[in-house]
Tab-separated table of C-alpha atoms in Angstrom:
chain	number	residue	atom	x	y	z
A	1	MET	CA	-0.013	-0.030	0.007
A	2	ARG	CA	2.780	2.416	1.115
A	3	ASN	CA	4.747	1.617	-2.109
A	4	SER	CA	1.609	2.215	-4.322
A	5	LEU	CA	1.157	5.563	-2.579
A	6	TRP	CA	4.691	6.531	-3.077
A	7	ASN	CA	4.657	5.426	-6.655
A	8	ALA	CA	1.597	7.382	-7.279
A	9	LEU	CA	3.157	10.531	-5.664
A	10	ALA	CA	6.263	10.079	-7.714
A	11	THR	CA	4.396	9.696	-10.932
A	12	ASN	CA	2.206	12.858	-10.165
A	13	ALA	CA	5.568	14.717	-9.372
A	14	THR	CA	7.002	13.714	-12.502
A	15	LEU	CA	4.002	14.790	-14.625
A	16	ALA	CA	3.863	18.127	-12.807
A	17	ALA	CA	7.665	18.653	-13.500
A	18	LEU	CA	7.075	17.798	-17.073
A	19	ALA	CA	4.068	20.109	-17.286
A	20	LEU	CA	6.106	22.911	-15.751
A	21	THR	CA	9.063	22.235	-18.136
A	22	LEU	CA	6.739	22.247	-21.183
A	23	SER	CA	4.921	25.446	-19.977
A	24	CYS	CA	8.235	27.357	-19.368
A	25	SER	CA	9.494	26.263	-22.740
A	26	CYS	CA	6.562	27.866	-24.289
A	27	LEU	CA	6.124	30.862	-22.091
A	28	CYS	CA	9.379	31.678	-20.324
A	29	ARG	CA	10.864	34.883	-21.512
A	30	GLN	CA	14.268	33.433	-21.899
A	31	SER	CA	13.229	30.220	-23.548
A	32	PRO	CA	16.056	28.999	-25.733
A	33	VAL	CA	13.596	28.351	-28.511
A	34	VAL	CA	13.207	31.972	-29.117
A	35	GLY	CA	16.815	33.227	-28.264
A	36	THR	CA	18.169	35.190	-25.395
A	37	ALA	CA	19.594	38.201	-26.878
A	38	SER	CA	19.499	41.387	-24.798
A	39	PHE	CA	16.737	43.950	-25.467
A	40	ARG	CA	15.308	47.233	-24.358
A	41	ILE	CA	11.807	48.641	-24.339
A	42	PRO	CA	10.877	52.163	-25.894
A	43	GLY	CA	12.061	55.042	-23.799
A	44	GLN	CA	14.508	52.918	-21.705
A	45	ASP	CA	17.785	54.261	-21.065
A	46	ALA	CA	20.186	52.634	-23.696
A	47	SER	CA	23.117	50.782	-22.140
A	48	GLY	CA	26.016	53.236	-22.226
A	49	LYS	CA	25.576	56.980	-22.598
A	50	GLY	CA	27.114	59.821	-24.663
A	51	GLU	CA	25.745	59.241	-28.207
A	52	VAL	CA	25.153	62.297	-30.340
A	53	TRP	CA	21.924	61.231	-32.109
A	54	ARG	CA	19.709	58.048	-32.677
A	55	PHE	CA	17.774	56.559	-35.696
A	56	ALA	CA	15.510	53.362	-35.805
A	57	VAL	CA	15.410	50.592	-38.397
A	58	SER	CA	13.365	47.388	-39.190
A	59	GLY	CA	11.711	45.664	-42.144
A	60	ASP	CA	8.942	43.271	-43.146
A	61	SER	CA	5.720	44.932	-41.922
A	62	ARG	CA	3.265	42.687	-43.921
A	63	ASN	CA	0.642	40.603	-42.101
A	64	CYS	CA	0.242	42.747	-38.966
A	65	GLY	CA	2.235	45.761	-40.023
A	66	ASP	CA	-0.830	48.173	-39.668
A	67	VAL	CA	-0.827	47.255	-35.922
A	68	VAL	CA	2.763	47.139	-35.204
A	69	MET	CA	4.173	50.070	-37.241
A	70	PRO	CA	2.167	52.606	-35.295
A	71	ALA	CA	3.839	51.200	-32.157
A	72	ILE	CA	7.275	51.530	-33.803
A	73	ALA	CA	6.372	55.206	-34.605
A	74	ALA	CA	5.417	55.878	-30.995
A	75	GLY	CA	8.603	54.004	-29.781
A	76	ALA	CA	10.811	55.819	-32.215
A	77	LYS	CA	9.483	59.306	-31.001
A	78	LYS	CA	9.900	58.274	-27.298
A	79	ASP	CA	13.471	57.289	-28.098
A	80	GLY	CA	14.290	60.550	-29.900
A	81	ALA	CA	14.977	58.774	-33.253
A	82	GLN	CA	15.918	61.191	-36.092
A	83	PHE	CA	14.416	59.048	-38.783
A	84	TYR	CA	13.032	55.583	-39.380
A	85	TRP	CA	14.400	53.178	-42.112
A	86	HIS	CA	12.178	50.447	-43.471
A	87	LEU	CA	14.223	47.588	-45.139
A	88	GLY	CA	11.285	46.307	-47.365
A	89	ASP	CA	8.344	43.904	-47.693
A	90	LEU	CA	5.493	46.308	-47.139
A	91	ARG	CA	2.461	44.096	-47.870
A	92	ALA	CA	2.188	40.417	-48.671
A	93	ILE	CA	0.688	40.812	-52.102
A	94	TYR	CA	0.629	37.092	-52.853
A	95	ASP	CA	-2.134	36.619	-50.229
A	96	PHE	CA	-4.367	38.918	-47.969
A	97	ASP	CA	-2.637	40.612	-45.185
A	98	ASP	CA	-4.255	39.734	-41.760
A	99	ASP	CA	-4.622	43.362	-40.732
A	100	MET	CA	-6.453	44.444	-43.982
A	101	ARG	CA	-8.841	41.446	-43.791
A	102	GLN	CA	-9.587	42.254	-40.142
A	103	GLU	CA	-10.193	45.954	-40.878
A	104	SER	CA	-12.730	45.133	-43.573
A	105	LYS	CA	-14.330	42.449	-41.157
A	106	MET	CA	-14.582	45.111	-38.376
A	107	ALA	CA	-16.321	47.328	-40.988
A	108	GLY	CA	-18.800	44.675	-41.962
A	109	LYS	CA	-17.348	44.465	-45.497
A	110	GLU	CA	-15.866	41.757	-47.649
A	111	LEU	CA	-12.222	42.336	-48.878
A	112	THR	CA	-12.043	40.832	-52.396
A	113	ILE	CA	-8.580	39.950	-53.803
A	114	LEU	CA	-9.037	42.742	-56.418
A	115	ASP	CA	-9.766	45.373	-53.664
A	116	TYR	CA	-6.854	44.015	-51.729
A	117	GLU	CA	-4.451	44.261	-54.738
A	118	ASN	CA	-5.577	47.815	-55.666
A	119	THR	CA	-5.334	49.219	-52.087
A	120	ALA	CA	-2.508	47.343	-50.500
A	121	TRP	CA	0.086	49.935	-51.236
A	122	ASP	CA	-2.248	52.816	-50.229
A	123	ASP	CA	-3.046	50.991	-47.087
A	124	PHE	CA	0.700	50.959	-46.412
A	125	TYR	CA	0.862	54.769	-46.726
A	126	LYS	CA	-2.206	55.233	-44.734
A	127	ASN	CA	-1.517	53.014	-41.748
A	128	GLN	CA	2.188	52.528	-41.622
A	129	VAL	CA	3.926	55.730	-43.105
A	130	ALA	CA	1.379	58.239	-41.806
A	131	PRO	CA	2.055	57.541	-38.042
A	132	PHE	CA	5.625	58.637	-38.590
A	133	GLN	CA	4.836	61.799	-40.800
A	134	ASN	CA	2.231	62.867	-38.269
A	135	ILE	CA	4.897	63.022	-35.426
A	136	PRO	CA	6.882	63.979	-37.743
A	137	ILE	CA	9.847	61.558	-38.120
A	138	PRO	CA	11.391	61.215	-41.766
A	139	PHE	CA	10.578	57.869	-43.302
A	140	TYR	CA	13.148	56.237	-45.619
A	141	LEU	CA	11.717	53.440	-47.659
A	142	GLY	CA	13.545	50.305	-49.156
A	143	ILE	CA	12.287	47.754	-51.668
A	144	GLY	CA	11.868	44.146	-50.723
A	145	ASN	CA	11.008	40.877	-52.775
A	146	HIS	CA	7.238	41.159	-52.002
A	147	GLU	CA	7.160	44.614	-53.888
A	148	THR	CA	8.096	42.626	-57.079
A	149	MET	CA	5.433	39.916	-56.716
A	150	PRO	CA	2.823	39.886	-59.555
A	151	PRO	CA	0.801	41.885	-60.163
A	152	ARG	CA	3.198	44.388	-58.657
A	153	ASP	CA	6.745	45.146	-60.085
A	154	ARG	CA	9.725	47.378	-59.468
A	155	CYS	CA	8.662	50.184	-61.853
A	156	GLN	CA	5.257	50.377	-60.217
A	157	PHE	CA	6.912	50.558	-56.776
A	158	VAL	CA	9.170	53.488	-57.886
A	159	LYS	CA	6.104	55.401	-59.357
A	160	ARG	CA	3.791	54.809	-56.373
A	161	PHE	CA	6.425	55.753	-53.936
A	162	ALA	CA	8.077	58.564	-55.740
A	163	ASP	CA	7.716	61.019	-52.981
A	164	LEU	CA	9.616	58.784	-50.562
A	165	LEU	CA	12.328	57.880	-53.078
A	166	ASP	CA	12.964	61.318	-54.342
A	167	ARG	CA	13.934	62.844	-51.086
A	168	PRO	CA	15.991	66.067	-51.508
A	169	GLU	CA	18.785	64.743	-49.386
A	170	PHE	CA	19.439	61.715	-51.650
A	171	GLU	CA	22.514	61.748	-53.768
A	172	GLU	CA	22.695	60.687	-57.418
A	173	GLY	CA	20.016	61.147	-59.876
A	174	LYS	CA	16.816	61.516	-57.770
A	175	LYS	CA	15.156	63.854	-60.145
A	176	THR	CA	11.619	62.443	-60.669
A	177	LYS	CA	8.789	64.907	-60.559
A	178	ALA	CA	6.051	62.319	-60.513
A	179	SER	CA	3.084	63.591	-58.604
A	180	PRO	CA	1.670	61.585	-55.659
A	181	SER	CA	-1.350	59.484	-56.164
A	182	GLU	CA	-4.653	60.268	-54.375
A	183	GLY	CA	-3.522	57.821	-51.647
A	184	ASN	CA	-0.420	59.864	-50.979
A	185	SER	CA	-2.153	63.296	-51.087
A	186	LYS	CA	-4.563	62.157	-48.266
A	187	MET	CA	-1.899	60.686	-46.225
A	188	ALA	CA	-0.726	63.785	-44.191
A	189	SER	CA	-4.362	64.278	-42.918
A	190	SER	CA	-4.872	60.728	-41.603
A	191	LYS	CA	-4.424	61.487	-37.882
A	192	GLY	CA	-6.416	59.593	-35.361
A	193	LYS	CA	-8.453	56.398	-36.270
A	194	PRO	CA	-7.282	54.708	-39.398
A	195	SER	CA	-9.944	54.544	-42.221
A	196	GLY	CA	-11.503	51.386	-43.522
A	197	ALA	CA	-9.417	49.069	-45.763
A	198	SER	CA	-12.209	48.641	-48.279
A	199	GLU	CA	-12.249	52.426	-49.019
A	200	LYS	CA	-11.488	52.705	-52.795
A	201	LYS	CA	-8.305	54.253	-53.940
A	202	SER	CA	-6.830	54.728	-57.432
A	203	ALA	CA	-5.742	51.305	-58.777
A	204	GLN	CA	-1.994	50.820	-59.395
A	205	PRO	CA	-0.792	51.046	-63.199
A	206	GLN	CA	-0.950	47.488	-64.558
A	207	ASP	CA	0.790	47.651	-67.976
A	208	SER	CA	4.296	48.679	-69.132
A	209	GLU	CA	2.950	51.575	-71.396
A	210	VAL	CA	1.605	53.240	-68.148
A	211	CYS	CA	4.647	52.403	-66.095
A	212	GLY	CA	7.533	53.510	-68.311
A	213	PRO	CA	11.095	53.935	-67.203
A	214	VAL	CA	11.637	56.739	-64.637
A	215	GLU	CA	14.810	58.426	-63.400
A	216	SER	CA	14.427	57.356	-59.665
A	217	LYS	CA	16.300	54.304	-58.461
A	218	THR	CA	15.426	51.700	-55.815
A	219	TYR	CA	18.888	52.139	-54.419
A	220	TYR	CA	20.201	55.403	-53.046
A	221	HIS	CA	22.331	57.018	-50.413
A	222	TRP	CA	22.370	60.068	-48.137
A	223	ILE	CA	24.988	61.447	-45.731
A	224	ARG	CA	24.110	62.684	-42.285
A	225	ALA	CA	26.592	63.981	-39.712
A	226	GLY	CA	29.436	62.067	-41.107
A	227	VAL	CA	27.614	58.774	-41.665
A	228	ASP	CA	26.977	57.635	-45.261
A	229	PHE	CA	23.704	55.673	-45.379
A	230	ILE	CA	23.291	53.373	-48.435
A	231	TYR	CA	20.323	51.294	-49.475
A	232	LEU	CA	20.929	48.506	-51.964
A	233	ASP	CA	18.205	46.747	-54.156
A	234	ASN	CA	18.495	42.981	-53.852
A	235	ALA	CA	14.645	42.303	-54.141
A	236	THR	CA	15.106	39.988	-57.110
A	237	SER	CA	17.634	37.482	-58.102
A	238	GLU	CA	19.440	39.280	-60.825
A	239	GLN	CA	20.476	42.025	-58.404
A	240	PHE	CA	23.026	43.420	-57.859
A	241	ASP	CA	23.071	44.286	-61.593
A	242	ASP	CA	25.966	45.993	-63.369
A	243	ASN	CA	24.355	49.419	-62.976
A	244	GLN	CA	23.764	49.098	-59.418
A	245	TRP	CA	27.216	47.708	-58.923
A	246	LYS	CA	28.943	50.420	-60.724
A	247	TRP	CA	26.883	52.960	-58.738
A	248	PHE	CA	27.812	51.316	-55.464
A	249	GLN	CA	31.453	51.283	-56.290
A	250	ALA	CA	31.453	55.008	-56.950
A	251	VAL	CA	29.621	55.862	-53.645
A	252	ILE	CA	32.047	53.778	-51.418
A	253	LYS	CA	35.105	55.286	-53.400
A	254	ASP	CA	33.806	58.690	-52.585
A	255	ALA	CA	33.136	57.687	-48.937
A	256	GLU	CA	36.670	56.446	-48.680
A	257	ALA	CA	38.234	59.667	-50.101
A	258	ASN	CA	35.949	61.972	-47.870
A	259	LYS	CA	37.695	62.654	-44.600
A	260	ASP	CA	34.338	63.982	-43.215
A	261	ILE	CA	32.753	60.512	-43.587
A	262	HIS	CA	33.702	58.249	-40.676
A	263	THR	CA	30.979	55.557	-40.963
A	264	VAL	CA	29.064	53.646	-43.797
A	265	VAL	CA	25.801	51.930	-42.887
A	266	VAL	CA	24.408	49.691	-45.740
A	267	GLY	CA	20.846	48.514	-45.570
A	268	MET	CA	19.145	46.027	-47.906
A	269	HIS	CA	16.381	43.556	-47.784
A	270	LYS	CA	18.071	40.209	-48.104
A	271	ALA	CA	21.103	39.524	-46.078
A	272	LEU	CA	24.440	39.207	-47.889
A	273	PRO	CA	25.588	35.631	-48.747
A	274	TRP	CA	26.962	33.083	-46.211
A	275	SER	CA	25.374	34.674	-43.141
A	276	VAL	CA	23.924	32.725	-40.214
A	277	SER	CA	20.452	33.224	-41.963
A	278	CYS	CA	21.840	31.590	-45.118
A	279	ASP	CA	18.742	29.648	-45.852
A	280	HIS	CA	16.751	32.926	-46.366
A	281	SER	CA	19.316	35.363	-47.993
A	282	MET	CA	21.102	36.197	-51.158
A	283	ASN	CA	22.165	32.554	-51.175
A	284	GLU	CA	18.831	31.790	-52.697
A	285	SER	CA	20.289	32.306	-56.171
A	286	ALA	CA	23.690	31.907	-57.879
A	287	GLN	CA	23.571	35.427	-59.106
A	288	GLY	CA	22.643	36.675	-55.639
A	289	ILE	CA	25.796	34.857	-54.297
A	290	ALA	CA	28.070	36.257	-56.962
A	291	GLY	CA	26.739	39.800	-56.561
A	292	GLY	CA	26.469	39.641	-52.850
A	293	VAL	CA	30.085	38.412	-52.393
A	294	LYS	CA	31.360	41.255	-54.470
A	295	VAL	CA	29.622	43.911	-52.250
A	296	TYR	CA	30.814	42.160	-49.014
A	297	ARG	CA	34.354	42.063	-50.163
A	298	ALA	CA	34.180	45.761	-51.136
A	299	LEU	CA	32.910	46.648	-47.740
A	300	LEU	CA	35.635	44.548	-46.139
A	301	ASP	CA	38.273	46.494	-48.053
A	302	LEU	CA	36.512	49.772	-46.922
A	303	GLN	CA	36.638	48.654	-43.369
A	304	LYS	CA	40.345	47.886	-43.587
A	305	LYS	CA	40.795	51.554	-44.481
A	306	GLU	CA	39.712	52.854	-41.258
A	307	LYS	CA	36.057	53.369	-42.073
A	308	LYS	CA	33.468	51.993	-39.835
A	309	VAL	CA	31.140	49.714	-41.652
A	310	TYR	CA	27.738	48.243	-40.517
A	311	VAL	CA	25.317	45.997	-42.599
A	312	LEU	CA	21.601	45.860	-41.804
A	313	ALA	CA	18.894	43.482	-43.534
A	314	SER	CA	15.544	42.098	-42.929
A	315	HIS	CA	13.800	39.314	-44.963
A	316	SER	CA	14.064	36.705	-42.183
A	317	HIS	CA	11.431	37.478	-39.696
A	318	TYR	CA	13.483	37.636	-36.440
A	319	PHE	CA	16.141	39.629	-34.764
A	320	MET	CA	19.749	38.424	-34.980
A	321	MET	CA	23.222	40.232	-34.537
A	322	ASP	CA	26.656	39.129	-35.602
A	323	ILE	CA	25.164	37.403	-38.704
A	324	PHE	CA	28.434	37.146	-40.741
A	325	ASN	CA	30.325	35.505	-37.914
A	326	THR	CA	30.252	32.250	-39.903
A	327	GLY	CA	32.849	29.686	-40.974
A	328	HIS	CA	32.805	30.932	-44.494
A	329	TRP	CA	33.702	34.460	-43.667
A	330	ARG	CA	36.197	33.533	-40.952
A	331	LYS	CA	38.040	31.615	-43.679
A	332	ASN	CA	37.533	34.078	-46.498
A	333	GLY	CA	38.398	37.581	-45.605
A	334	GLY	CA	36.829	38.490	-42.355
A	335	ILE	CA	33.728	39.347	-40.427
A	336	LEU	CA	31.566	42.416	-40.984
A	337	PRO	CA	29.367	43.695	-38.240
A	338	GLY	CA	25.759	42.684	-39.357
A	339	TRP	CA	22.180	42.579	-38.023
A	340	ILE	CA	18.920	41.126	-39.137
A	341	VAL	CA	15.768	42.871	-38.094
A	342	GLY	CA	12.696	41.574	-39.962
A	343	THR	CA	10.385	42.409	-37.048
A	344	ALA	CA	7.945	44.984	-38.095
A	345	GLY	CA	4.745	42.818	-38.297
A	346	ALA	CA	5.362	40.030	-40.533
A	347	GLN	CA	4.763	36.328	-39.627
A	348	ARG	CA	7.590	35.438	-37.302
A	349	TYR	CA	10.094	32.618	-38.223
A	350	VAL	CA	11.784	29.967	-36.224
A	351	LEU	CA	15.508	30.559	-35.751
A	352	PRO	CA	17.823	28.496	-38.129
A	353	ALA	CA	19.773	25.647	-36.739
A	354	GLY	CA	23.082	27.594	-36.605
A	355	ALA	CA	21.695	30.495	-34.738
A	356	ASP	CA	23.580	31.685	-31.734
A	357	LEU	CA	20.702	31.815	-29.230
A	358	ALA	CA	22.449	34.496	-27.156
A	359	LYS	CA	22.541	36.760	-30.156
A	360	SER	CA	19.044	36.094	-31.389
A	361	ARG	CA	15.396	36.734	-30.608
A	362	ALA	CA	12.407	35.148	-32.389
A	363	ASN	CA	8.677	35.594	-31.882
A	364	ASP	CA	9.154	39.358	-31.072
A	365	TYR	CA	8.215	42.584	-32.866
A	366	GLY	CA	10.310	45.748	-32.587
A	367	TYR	CA	13.073	47.764	-34.043
A	368	LEU	CA	16.755	48.273	-33.963
A	369	LEU	CA	17.788	51.484	-32.278
A	370	GLY	CA	21.053	52.957	-33.593
A	371	ARG	CA	22.868	55.151	-31.444
A	372	VAL	CA	25.562	57.320	-33.133
A	373	PHE	CA	28.641	58.652	-31.236
A	374	SER	CA	30.859	61.524	-32.107
A	375	ASP	CA	33.567	59.353	-33.626
A	376	GLY	CA	31.159	57.611	-35.959
A	377	THR	CA	30.799	54.494	-33.878
A	378	ILE	CA	27.314	53.074	-33.856
A	379	ASP	CA	25.655	50.935	-31.072
A	380	PHE	CA	22.698	48.883	-32.047
A	381	GLU	CA	20.111	47.605	-29.545
A	382	PHE	CA	16.962	45.622	-30.204
A	383	THR	CA	13.828	47.323	-28.959
A	384	GLU	CA	11.147	44.931	-28.118
A	385	LEU	CA	7.303	45.780	-28.486
A	386	LYS	CA	4.326	44.375	-26.585
A	387	SER	CA	0.684	44.579	-27.464
A	388	ALA	CA	0.335	47.233	-24.730
A	389	ASP	CA	2.696	49.519	-26.887
A	390	VAL	CA	0.237	49.466	-29.777
A	391	PRO	CA	-1.668	52.858	-29.673
A	392	SER	CA	-5.131	52.608	-28.088
A	393	ASN	CA	-6.971	53.958	-31.168
A	394	VAL	CA	-5.291	51.209	-33.343
A	395	ARG	CA	-6.126	48.493	-30.686
A	396	ASP	CA	-9.744	49.746	-30.808
A	397	HIS	CA	-9.886	50.034	-34.555
A	398	TYR	CA	-8.634	46.401	-35.220
A	399	GLY	CA	-10.149	44.765	-31.993
A	400	ARG	CA	-8.036	44.231	-28.860
A	401	ARG	CA	-8.352	40.500	-29.187
A	402	PHE	CA	-7.056	40.633	-32.778
A	403	VAL	CA	-4.084	42.674	-31.661
A	404	SER	CA	-3.184	40.654	-28.609
A	405	GLU	CA	-3.997	37.147	-29.890
A	406	THR	CA	-3.838	37.013	-33.746
A	407	CYS	CA	-0.867	39.372	-34.124
A	408	PHE	CA	1.231	39.159	-30.933
A	409	ALA	CA	0.489	35.598	-29.451
A	410	GLU	CA	0.072	33.834	-32.890
A	411	ASN	CA	1.331	35.035	-36.355
A	412	ARG	CA	4.337	32.906	-36.167
A	413	LEU	CA	5.822	29.643	-37.613
A	414	THR	CA	6.550	26.702	-35.250
A	415	VAL	CA	8.536	24.516	-37.660
A	416	PRO	CA	12.274	25.238	-38.285
A	417	PRO	CA	13.331	25.565	-41.907
A	418	PRO	CA	15.046	22.532	-43.480
A	419	GLU	CA	18.676	22.985	-44.488
A	420	LYS	CA	18.992	24.269	-47.968
A	421	ASP	CA	21.422	22.857	-50.549
A	422	TYR	CA	22.496	26.337	-51.580
A	423	CYS	CA	23.856	26.697	-48.085
A	424	LYS	CA	26.199	23.673	-48.342
A	425	GLU	CA	29.617	24.800	-49.582
A	426	THR	CA	31.543	22.397	-51.845
A	427	PRO	CA	35.200	21.722	-51.051
């Protein structure tokens, strides 16, 4: 009898311990499944002090970006960021974004695929760009692979977002005078409650005769206080093409010769080849590998000439630092400081098998805060957002349960990606 009782108690204790372990693995803040990289919250004193100015950056705002991006805007304002830089993938395009479908549902309307395709980019302006412009914080826009998915293409992107791509501070050929569409012209007055997703806007141009060549480029750079910020377009597999490569070479040659430039920060959508996030990067194509390796080596050379170099990307929907500290680059030239921050609302990914959990965070939304010091050094810190950081008018508009459950608790994959053949190096 006594043995039976002890066995029962032992069994119950084992089950309780197992339940606690499983619960903690799912819920504990520092679960190794999601990584344990350090983070801050908006407005929190950054580690170390003495920086001269700050900026914020992240990418991939499809799916729940209309919920998360206003929280990023509020956080960037609280942190005193001088600008926000979006690294591409604005809307899903290949399928409905969850937030746009929810907005129509809350309005009692059906969002058809035609309505979605015709309003997706206007929706991005209205619900993701406007919160920054209403503060105001300058908004710098990059192109991602989802901006090139049919029925959209690179040319349509350039024309639709001409006012963001033709900023007066941009160097080299930003001359386009294309007037903004109706969606742009109404953007500045969109304070307060977001308007309904099914509200009709002008359709995007669909044929090549309407959308002809324009002078604006999807790659650009600007200089601020001794820092040269460069955006490279690697949204499609043929990039970096000859024109972009020649332009990039000229930009970094000028940066090398300019004694007033201490730092170069290069942003792009996909990470350069042979990073920790190899499975979802420029390794996806042979052209991407070849072009990306050329850019990487050029930046290594610039770094050796006493310029500070930092490389930022998104595309993979998690936060990760030190992404080029891999066997490939340790053996083939050296390591560039690199970060991935695809955390602006897209469905979150499981970390790849090779991730250093102490340098990574998955299942989080947020942005990278860059703190620039007088000597050109930049410290980057991940700033995590919770559902409570979403402005109350946005939570009310989409429904608090949708925000807390669909976007923050769910909206994530649970299966790690398989190892890709293109990440296996041959001897």
